[in-house]
Short mmCIF file of C-alpha atoms in Angstrom, two decimals:
data_model
loop_
_atom_site.label_atom_id
_atom_site.label_comp_id
_atom_site.label_asym_id
_atom_site.label_seq_id
_atom_site.Cartn_x
_atom_site.Cartn_y
_atom_site.Cartn_z
CA MET A 1 3.57 42.03 12.01
CA GLN A 2 1.88 41.39 15.36
CA LEU A 3 3.94 39.96 18.20
CA THR A 4 1.75 36.81 18.25
CA SER A 5 2.25 36.28 14.53
CA LEU A 6 6.00 36.72 14.94
CA PHE A 7 5.94 34.11 17.72
CA LEU A 8 4.02 31.67 15.49
CA LEU A 9 6.50 32.18 12.67
CA LEU A 10 9.47 31.59 15.00
CA LEU A 11 7.73 28.48 16.31
CA PHE A 12 7.48 27.12 12.76
CA ALA A 13 11.19 27.76 12.24
CA PHE A 14 11.94 26.08 15.57
CA LEU A 15 9.95 22.94 14.57
CA LEU A 16 12.08 22.58 11.47
CA TRP A 17 15.13 21.79 13.62
CA PRO A 18 13.91 18.50 15.19
CA LEU A 19 12.56 17.50 11.79
CA TYR A 20 16.01 18.12 10.30
CA ARG A 21 17.68 16.05 13.04
CA TRP A 22 15.19 13.22 12.57
CA HIS A 23 15.72 13.33 8.81
CA ARG A 24 19.51 13.20 9.15
CA SER A 25 19.34 10.24 11.55
CA ARG A 26 17.36 8.03 9.13
CA SER A 27 18.61 6.45 5.92
CA SER A 28 15.07 6.30 4.50
CA LEU A 29 13.04 9.35 3.49
CA ALA A 30 9.72 7.82 4.62
CA PRO A 31 10.02 8.41 8.42
CA ALA A 32 10.96 12.05 7.89
CA VAL A 33 8.04 12.58 5.50
CA PHE A 34 5.66 11.11 8.08
CA ALA A 35 7.17 13.33 10.79
CA GLY A 36 6.73 16.36 8.53
CA LEU A 37 3.09 15.40 7.98
CA LEU A 38 2.41 15.17 11.73
CA LEU A 39 4.19 18.44 12.51
CA GLY A 40 2.25 20.14 9.70
CA LEU A 41 -1.05 18.87 11.11
CA VAL A 42 -0.17 20.09 14.62
CA TYR A 43 1.08 23.47 13.47
CA GLY A 44 -1.86 24.01 11.10
CA GLY A 45 -4.26 23.20 13.93
CA LEU A 46 -2.41 25.67 16.15
CA LEU A 47 -2.91 28.38 13.51
CA GLN A 48 -6.63 27.59 13.49
CA LEU A 49 -6.75 28.01 17.28
CA ALA A 50 -4.67 31.19 17.08
CA ARG A 51 -7.53 32.93 15.27
CA GLY A 52 -9.55 32.67 18.47
CA TRP A 53 -6.72 34.31 20.39
CA GLY A 54 -6.73 37.37 18.14
CA ALA A 55 -3.70 36.34 16.10
CA GLN A 56 -3.49 36.93 12.35
CA PRO A 57 -2.42 33.69 10.60
CA ALA A 58 -2.67 35.57 7.31
CA GLU A 59 0.56 37.30 8.31
CA VAL A 60 2.30 33.98 8.92
CA LEU A 61 1.07 31.85 6.02
CA PRO A 62 2.84 33.75 3.20
CA TRP A 63 6.17 32.98 4.88
CA ILE A 64 5.25 29.33 5.28
CA ASP A 65 4.23 29.26 1.62
CA VAL A 66 7.77 30.30 0.70
CA LEU A 67 8.89 26.84 1.83
CA GLY A 68 5.83 24.85 0.69
CA ASP A 69 5.14 26.50 -2.66
CA GLY A 70 8.85 26.93 -3.29
CA TYR A 71 9.33 23.18 -2.92
CA VAL A 72 6.43 22.46 -5.30
CA ASN A 73 7.92 24.92 -7.83
CA LEU A 74 11.23 23.07 -7.69
CA LEU A 75 9.42 19.80 -8.39
CA HIS A 76 7.62 21.35 -11.34
CA LEU A 77 11.03 22.51 -12.53
CA LEU A 78 12.24 18.90 -12.51
CA VAL A 79 9.28 17.39 -14.37
CA MET A 80 10.15 18.19 -18.00
CA PRO A 81 13.93 17.56 -17.83
CA LEU A 82 13.31 14.31 -15.93
CA VAL A 83 10.64 13.05 -18.33
CA LEU A 84 12.76 13.98 -21.36
CA VAL A 85 16.01 12.30 -20.31
CA SER A 86 14.33 9.34 -18.62
CA ILE A 87 12.08 8.41 -21.55
CA LEU A 88 14.93 9.03 -23.97
CA GLY A 89 17.23 6.80 -21.93
CA ALA A 90 14.56 4.10 -21.67
CA VAL A 91 14.06 4.03 -25.44
CA VAL A 92 17.77 4.06 -26.24
CA LYS A 93 18.49 1.17 -23.87
CA VAL A 94 15.41 -0.98 -24.47
CA SER A 95 16.14 -4.37 -25.98
CA SER A 96 13.14 -4.30 -28.34
CA THR A 97 11.21 -1.36 -29.78
CA GLN A 98 8.11 -3.55 -29.74
CA ALA A 99 8.30 -3.56 -25.95
CA LEU A 100 7.68 0.21 -25.92
CA GLY A 101 4.34 -0.25 -27.63
CA LYS A 102 3.40 -3.02 -25.21
CA ILE A 103 4.35 -0.84 -22.23
CA SER A 104 2.20 2.03 -23.50
CA VAL A 105 -0.79 -0.23 -24.19
CA SER A 106 -0.49 -1.96 -20.81
CA VAL A 107 -0.18 1.28 -18.82
CA LEU A 108 -3.06 2.94 -20.68
CA ALA A 109 -5.25 -0.15 -20.28
CA VAL A 110 -4.82 -0.11 -16.51
CA LEU A 111 -5.29 3.67 -16.24
CA LEU A 112 -8.42 3.77 -18.39
CA GLY A 113 -9.85 0.52 -17.04
CA THR A 114 -9.57 1.68 -13.44
CA THR A 115 -11.02 5.07 -14.41
CA ALA A 116 -14.11 3.30 -15.75
CA VAL A 117 -14.39 1.40 -12.45
CA ALA A 118 -13.89 4.69 -10.56
CA ALA A 119 -16.81 6.24 -12.46
CA LEU A 120 -19.06 3.35 -11.44
CA VAL A 121 -17.88 3.69 -7.83
CA GLY A 122 -18.67 7.42 -7.96
CA VAL A 123 -22.20 6.68 -9.17
CA MET A 124 -22.65 4.02 -6.48
CA MET A 125 -21.54 6.35 -3.66
CA ALA A 126 -23.67 9.22 -4.89
CA GLN A 127 -26.67 6.89 -4.83
CA LEU A 128 -25.72 5.32 -1.49
CA PHE A 129 -25.41 8.71 0.25
CA ASP A 130 -28.45 10.11 -1.60
CA LEU A 131 -26.47 13.08 -2.93
CA SER A 132 -28.33 15.74 -4.89
CA ALA A 133 -27.63 19.21 -6.22
CA ALA A 134 -31.03 20.33 -4.94
CA GLY A 135 -30.72 22.54 -1.89
CA LEU A 136 -27.08 23.55 -2.34
CA VAL A 137 -26.63 27.18 -1.37
CA GLU A 138 -24.90 29.65 -3.69
CA GLY A 139 -22.98 32.36 -1.87
CA ALA A 140 -20.62 35.08 -3.05
CA ARG A 141 -17.68 32.71 -3.50
CA GLU A 142 -19.83 30.25 -5.42
CA THR A 143 -21.21 33.00 -7.67
CA ALA A 144 -17.71 34.21 -8.51
CA ARG A 145 -16.62 30.65 -9.18
CA ALA A 146 -19.61 30.09 -11.49
CA GLU A 147 -18.54 33.11 -13.56
CA VAL A 148 -15.02 31.71 -13.91
CA LEU A 149 -16.36 28.32 -14.95
CA GLY A 150 -18.65 29.97 -17.48
CA GLU A 151 -15.59 31.50 -19.14
CA ARG A 152 -13.58 28.29 -19.00
CA ILE A 153 -16.29 26.03 -20.40
CA GLY A 154 -15.97 27.78 -23.73
CA GLN A 155 -12.37 26.57 -23.90
CA VAL A 156 -13.18 22.88 -23.41
CA SER A 157 -16.78 22.25 -24.48
CA GLY A 158 -15.92 22.08 -28.16
CA LEU A 159 -13.01 19.67 -27.82
CA SER A 160 -13.37 16.46 -29.83
CA ILE A 161 -11.42 13.25 -29.43
CA PRO A 162 -9.30 13.92 -32.55
CA GLU A 163 -8.48 17.40 -31.22
CA ILE A 164 -7.44 15.95 -27.87
CA LEU A 165 -5.20 13.40 -29.61
CA ILE A 166 -3.67 16.12 -31.77
CA SER A 167 -2.83 18.07 -28.61
CA PHE A 168 -0.52 15.21 -27.60
CA ILE A 169 1.67 15.83 -30.67
CA PRO A 170 4.23 18.60 -30.07
CA SER A 171 4.52 21.42 -32.59
CA ASN A 172 7.04 23.43 -30.55
CA ILE A 173 9.05 21.30 -28.13
CA PHE A 174 10.50 24.35 -26.38
CA SER A 175 7.00 25.59 -25.62
CA ASP A 176 6.03 22.18 -24.23
CA LEU A 177 9.22 21.95 -22.19
CA ALA A 178 8.02 25.19 -20.60
CA GLY A 179 4.73 23.46 -19.74
CA SER A 180 2.60 25.87 -21.73
CA ARG A 181 -0.26 23.36 -22.28
CA ASP A 182 -2.23 20.91 -20.13
CA THR A 183 -0.90 18.10 -22.33
CA SER A 184 2.72 19.29 -22.41
CA VAL A 185 3.94 16.29 -20.39
CA ILE A 186 2.55 13.83 -22.94
CA ALA A 187 3.94 15.96 -25.77
CA VAL A 188 7.41 15.76 -24.22
CA VAL A 189 7.00 11.98 -23.88
CA VAL A 190 6.15 11.75 -27.59
CA PHE A 191 9.16 13.89 -28.51
CA ALA A 192 11.49 11.83 -26.29
CA VAL A 193 10.25 8.58 -27.84
CA LEU A 194 10.80 9.91 -31.38
CA LEU A 195 14.25 11.19 -30.43
CA GLY A 196 15.08 7.81 -28.89
CA LEU A 197 13.90 5.90 -31.97
CA ALA A 198 16.09 8.16 -34.10
CA ALA A 199 19.02 7.33 -31.79
CA LEU A 200 18.35 3.60 -32.30
CA GLY A 201 18.44 4.16 -36.06
CA VAL A 202 21.77 5.98 -35.76
CA ARG A 203 23.14 3.13 -33.61
CA ARG A 204 22.24 0.56 -36.29
CA GLU A 205 23.63 2.58 -39.19
CA HIS A 206 26.57 4.27 -37.48
CA PRO A 207 27.59 2.20 -34.42
CA GLU A 208 30.35 4.54 -33.26
CA GLU A 209 28.11 7.64 -33.28
CA GLY A 210 25.33 5.55 -31.73
CA ARG A 211 27.55 4.66 -28.76
CA LYS A 212 28.34 8.34 -28.25
CA ILE A 213 24.62 9.15 -28.16
CA VAL A 214 24.00 6.41 -25.59
CA ASP A 215 26.88 7.72 -23.45
CA PHE A 216 25.57 11.28 -23.74
CA VAL A 217 22.06 10.21 -22.70
CA HIS A 218 23.47 8.23 -19.78
CA VAL A 219 25.41 11.26 -18.53
CA GLY A 220 22.25 13.37 -18.83
CA GLN A 221 20.27 10.82 -16.81
CA VAL A 222 22.87 10.66 -14.04
CA TRP A 223 23.06 14.45 -13.93
CA VAL A 224 19.30 15.03 -13.78
CA MET A 225 18.75 12.22 -11.24
CA LYS A 226 21.37 13.82 -9.00
CA LEU A 227 19.38 17.05 -9.23
CA VAL A 228 16.18 15.12 -8.41
CA ARG A 229 17.73 13.64 -5.27
CA LEU A 230 18.94 17.08 -4.17
CA VAL A 231 15.41 18.43 -4.39
CA MET A 232 13.90 15.27 -2.84
CA ALA A 233 15.94 15.95 0.29
CA PHE A 234 13.62 18.90 1.00
CA THR A 235 10.49 16.72 0.88
CA PRO A 236 9.84 16.48 4.68
CA TYR A 237 10.03 20.26 5.08
CA GLY A 238 7.90 20.92 2.01
CA VAL A 239 5.27 18.46 3.23
CA MET A 240 5.23 20.09 6.66
CA ALA A 241 4.68 23.56 5.17
CA LEU A 242 2.04 22.40 2.68
CA VAL A 243 0.01 20.46 5.25
CA ALA A 244 0.22 23.32 7.78
CA ALA A 245 -1.11 25.79 5.20
CA LEU A 246 -3.92 23.46 4.11
CA ILE A 247 -5.11 22.84 7.68
CA ALA A 248 -4.88 26.52 8.57
CA ASN A 249 -6.92 27.56 5.53
CA SER A 250 -9.62 24.89 5.94
CA SER A 251 -13.12 26.04 6.86
CA TRP A 252 -14.67 23.47 9.17
CA ALA A 253 -18.09 25.17 8.89
CA ASP A 254 -18.09 24.67 5.11
CA ILE A 255 -16.99 21.06 5.54
CA LEU A 256 -19.89 20.41 7.94
CA ASN A 257 -22.37 22.00 5.53
CA LEU A 258 -21.32 19.58 2.78
CA PHE A 259 -20.49 16.72 5.12
CA SER A 260 -22.38 14.05 3.14
CA PHE A 261 -20.55 14.94 -0.07
CA VAL A 262 -17.18 14.95 1.71
CA VAL A 263 -17.81 11.55 3.32
CA ALA A 264 -19.14 10.05 0.07
CA SER A 265 -16.08 11.32 -1.82
CA PHE A 266 -13.63 9.87 0.69
CA ALA A 267 -15.57 6.58 0.75
CA ALA A 268 -15.35 6.34 -3.05
CA ILE A 269 -11.63 7.10 -2.95
CA ALA A 270 -11.11 4.44 -0.26
CA VAL A 271 -12.98 1.87 -2.39
CA MET A 272 -10.70 2.63 -5.35
CA PHE A 273 -7.60 2.17 -3.20
CA LEU A 274 -9.02 -1.25 -2.33
CA VAL A 275 -9.57 -1.93 -6.05
CA HIS A 276 -5.91 -1.08 -6.72
CA GLY A 277 -4.84 -3.40 -3.91
CA LEU A 278 -7.07 -6.19 -5.25
CA LEU A 279 -5.56 -5.85 -8.74
CA LEU A 280 -2.09 -6.17 -7.24
CA LEU A 281 -3.11 -9.17 -5.13
CA VAL A 282 -4.68 -10.99 -8.07
CA ASN A 283 -1.42 -10.57 -9.97
CA GLY A 284 0.69 -12.01 -7.16
CA ILE A 285 1.88 -8.72 -5.63
CA SER A 286 1.49 -8.11 -1.91
CA PRO A 287 -0.60 -4.93 -1.38
CA LEU A 288 0.93 -4.47 2.08
CA HIS A 289 4.45 -4.59 0.66
CA TYR A 290 3.44 -2.23 -2.15
CA PHE A 291 1.80 0.41 0.07
CA ALA A 292 4.69 0.25 2.55
CA LYS A 293 6.94 1.36 -0.32
CA VAL A 294 4.75 4.04 -1.90
CA TRP A 295 3.09 5.81 1.02
CA PRO A 296 5.63 8.70 1.14
CA VAL A 297 4.71 9.46 -2.48
CA LEU A 298 1.01 9.39 -1.59
CA VAL A 299 1.61 11.74 1.36
CA PHE A 300 3.31 14.26 -0.89
CA ALA A 301 0.58 13.95 -3.54
CA PHE A 302 -2.00 14.47 -0.78
CA SER A 303 -0.34 17.63 0.53
CA SER A 304 0.68 19.16 -2.82
CA ARG A 305 -2.53 18.38 -4.79
CA SER A 306 -0.41 18.01 -7.92
CA SER A 307 0.08 14.79 -9.88
CA ALA A 308 2.55 16.57 -12.15
CA ALA A 309 4.72 17.77 -9.27
CA THR A 310 4.76 14.21 -7.91
CA ILE A 311 6.25 12.76 -11.11
CA PRO A 312 9.91 12.93 -9.93
CA LEU A 313 9.15 11.21 -6.61
CA ASN A 314 6.83 8.76 -8.39
CA ILE A 315 9.52 7.69 -10.86
CA GLU A 316 12.26 7.43 -8.24
CA THR A 317 10.08 5.31 -5.95
CA GLN A 318 9.00 2.98 -8.74
CA ILE A 319 12.59 2.37 -9.76
CA ASP A 320 14.32 2.27 -6.36
CA GLU A 321 11.60 0.79 -4.12
CA LEU A 322 9.24 -1.16 -6.39
CA ARG A 323 12.05 -2.28 -8.74
CA ASN A 324 10.09 -1.35 -11.84
CA ALA A 325 12.06 -0.95 -15.05
CA PRO A 326 12.96 2.70 -15.82
CA ALA A 327 10.96 2.60 -19.05
CA ILE A 328 7.84 1.38 -17.25
CA ALA A 329 8.25 3.81 -14.35
CA ASN A 330 8.65 6.80 -16.65
CA PHE A 331 5.78 5.89 -18.97
CA SER A 332 3.35 5.16 -16.13
CA ALA A 333 4.23 8.27 -14.12
CA SER A 334 4.07 10.55 -17.17
CA PHE A 335 0.87 9.09 -18.61
CA GLY A 336 -0.75 8.89 -15.17
CA ALA A 337 -0.28 12.63 -14.61
CA THR A 338 -2.56 13.56 -17.52
CA ILE A 339 -4.53 10.45 -18.58
CA GLY A 340 -7.00 8.25 -16.73
CA GLN A 341 -6.86 9.90 -13.32
CA ASN A 342 -9.10 7.74 -11.13
CA GLY A 343 -9.97 10.48 -8.65
CA CYS A 344 -10.19 13.68 -10.69
CA ALA A 345 -11.35 12.23 -14.02
CA GLY A 346 -13.26 9.18 -12.72
CA ILE A 347 -14.99 9.59 -9.37
CA TYR A 348 -15.58 13.36 -9.30
CA PRO A 349 -17.35 14.01 -12.63
CA ALA A 350 -19.45 10.84 -12.20
CA MET A 351 -20.63 11.94 -8.75
CA LEU A 352 -21.47 15.42 -10.02
CA ALA A 353 -23.37 13.98 -12.98
CA VAL A 354 -25.56 11.90 -10.64
CA MET A 355 -26.14 14.83 -8.26
CA VAL A 356 -27.40 16.97 -11.16
CA ALA A 357 -29.30 14.22 -13.00
CA VAL A 358 -31.40 13.05 -10.04
CA PRO A 359 -33.26 16.40 -9.51
CA MET A 360 -33.87 16.49 -13.28
CA GLY A 361 -35.76 13.20 -13.07
CA ILE A 362 -33.15 11.15 -14.91
CA ASP A 363 -32.86 7.48 -13.97
CA VAL A 364 -29.14 7.29 -13.28
CA LEU A 365 -29.27 3.48 -13.00
CA ASP A 366 -30.62 3.12 -16.53
CA PRO A 367 -28.04 0.88 -18.25
CA VAL A 368 -27.87 3.05 -21.37
CA TRP A 369 -27.40 6.29 -19.42
CA LEU A 370 -24.88 4.65 -17.10
CA ALA A 371 -22.87 3.13 -19.96
CA THR A 372 -22.88 6.49 -21.75
CA LEU A 373 -21.62 8.24 -18.61
CA VAL A 374 -18.79 5.75 -18.13
CA ALA A 375 -17.77 6.04 -21.80
CA VAL A 376 -17.79 9.85 -21.65
CA VAL A 377 -15.77 9.80 -18.40
CA VAL A 378 -13.11 7.48 -19.87
CA ILE A 379 -12.82 9.48 -23.09
CA SER A 380 -12.67 12.81 -21.26
CA SER A 381 -9.91 11.51 -18.99
CA PHE A 382 -7.42 12.06 -21.80
CA GLY A 383 -5.44 15.22 -21.20
CA ILE A 384 -6.70 16.12 -17.70
CA ALA A 385 -4.20 18.58 -16.23
CA GLY A 386 -2.18 16.99 -13.46
CA VAL A 387 -2.40 19.99 -11.15
CA GLY A 388 -4.99 21.32 -8.72
CA GLY A 389 -8.18 22.02 -10.70
CA GLY A 390 -7.94 19.04 -13.05
CA ALA A 391 -11.15 17.62 -11.61
CA THR A 392 -13.00 20.79 -12.54
CA PHE A 393 -11.69 20.49 -16.10
CA ALA A 394 -13.01 16.92 -16.24
CA ALA A 395 -16.41 18.03 -14.94
CA LEU A 396 -16.59 20.79 -17.56
CA VAL A 397 -16.13 18.14 -20.27
CA VAL A 398 -18.38 15.39 -18.85
CA LEU A 399 -21.41 17.39 -17.68
CA PRO A 400 -22.14 19.22 -20.97
CA ALA A 401 -21.53 15.99 -22.91
CA MET A 402 -24.27 14.37 -20.82
CA GLY A 403 -26.58 17.37 -21.34
CA LEU A 404 -26.20 18.54 -17.73
CA PRO A 405 -25.48 22.04 -16.32
CA VAL A 406 -22.04 22.75 -14.83
CA THR A 407 -23.15 25.11 -12.05
CA ILE A 408 -22.74 22.39 -9.40
CA ALA A 409 -18.96 22.50 -9.83
CA ALA A 410 -19.05 26.05 -8.44
CA LEU A 411 -21.28 25.14 -5.49
CA LEU A 412 -18.72 22.71 -4.07
CA ILE A 413 -15.76 25.12 -4.10
CA SER A 414 -15.57 25.38 -0.29
CA VAL A 415 -14.64 21.69 0.17
CA GLU A 416 -12.68 21.24 -3.05
CA PRO A 417 -9.17 21.58 -1.53
CA LEU A 418 -9.83 18.92 1.11
CA ILE A 419 -11.27 16.37 -1.32
CA ASP A 420 -8.74 17.21 -4.02
CA MET A 421 -5.90 16.16 -1.71
CA ALA A 422 -7.27 12.62 -1.47
CA ARG A 423 -8.18 12.54 -5.17
CA THR A 424 -4.62 13.46 -6.12
CA ALA A 425 -3.20 10.69 -3.93
CA LEU A 426 -5.54 8.25 -5.69
CA ASN A 427 -4.48 9.55 -9.12
CA VAL A 428 -0.81 9.01 -8.30
CA ASN A 429 -1.47 5.58 -6.82
CA GLY A 430 -3.29 4.63 -10.01
CA ALA A 431 -0.19 5.55 -12.02
CA MET A 432 2.11 3.52 -9.74
CA THR A 433 -0.31 0.59 -9.80
CA ALA A 434 -0.31 0.70 -13.61
CA GLY A 435 3.50 0.68 -13.59
CA THR A 436 3.74 -2.16 -11.08
CA LEU A 437 1.24 -4.34 -12.95
CA THR A 438 2.99 -3.63 -16.25
CA GLN A 439 6.30 -4.63 -14.68
CA ARG A 440 4.74 -7.94 -13.58
CA TRP A 441 3.33 -8.57 -17.06
CA LEU A 442 6.15 -7.29 -19.29
CA GLY A 443 9.24 -6.99 -17.11
CA ARG A 444 10.92 -10.02 -18.67
CA GLU A 445 10.65 -8.54 -22.17
CA LEU A 446 12.66 -5.48 -21.14
CA GLU A 447 15.64 -7.49 -20.03
CA THR A 448 18.65 -7.68 -22.31
CA PRO A 449 19.98 -11.11 -23.40
CA ALA A 450 22.88 -10.62 -20.98
CA GLN A 451 20.50 -9.99 -18.07
CA ARG A 452 18.50 -13.11 -18.90
CA ALA A 453 21.66 -15.18 -19.10
CA THR A 454 22.67 -14.23 -15.55
CA GLN A 455 19.39 -15.49 -14.10
#
């Protein structure tokens, strides 16, 4: 390792110390997360400058990734145990099984409804910025990416709606607990609900055994949530490492070459954040109060590019900060990681469809074509993987369904990481918005008679 690279690595380690002191001096996680974000931006920019000084950031980044990627791996480790015990606990403790169905319908309605709006926003921005696939240059990276997409399209092009729905039903719960499929999170949710309903049946028929099950589930929840909080304590340092790596690896030349697409994408994402805020405002919830509570979650989603990895922080924030019922928080976070993602499954495939359709002479504002696109986008949003690359999966489903080529998805690879960060933050915010709105609509129904009597 070069002396300059060693100095840069020691500097990163040195910056962790003031972040640790700042974290320890604050009762809330949010200030430390923000500090980690700023330090990551500064350090990542320094690594960019170091290239001009003859340094080799490639020698430093693998060590930084130990902290960043290691933290993300720990969060992925938490996802399945947390979803299992949390959904199970929510079902066992819910006052009415009918409320579970209402929660699911409400959360899905918000997720899918906002995804339809996101598709329309994507079309609008593509038109406003006059985006087109014509003239995009295909280099070596893009050619290699096109070959990968050509192999992957065979895996998804033949999927039908019944097949997607069947994929939600677990056939081997141990395989799904290992996250072997894109829809494993939903499969675990289904299993937890069934297990919880069975526990309710045992409680009715055998009260003594039923109480033991409830106690066992409660102990499991307390145990797993303690593990979650242990891992959450590393969030500021993980964010710092992730942001530093992302900034250091960004190619500003590629961003400038596709500047219009980048700006249009961020504009569409900003409009959808405004839509979320408007939905909250219409339902009597202060958007300022809401975003003040959830922004640390959005920062982590932005830096990690993983909706699935954000599930633990999403659930904890909904319960502790937004005061959403555990059942609502768990259903919205779990569903939102794989269904109805506003950014990856809504905006992105709609924009790509317009960019390809315009050079082909298709009138993208034709009501029939537009309605078909929105319907295909909403349907294809079922089962989108909640990790980096989910947007590409959505594009591989939507574009062939609309009779359009998928090559454009390869031509945008150079700016994908940057845009995907903002898309992931929007996806996660959509899930938390769905949970918060559902709490406003159905929260009273989840209260036990004893809780209602104390009010």
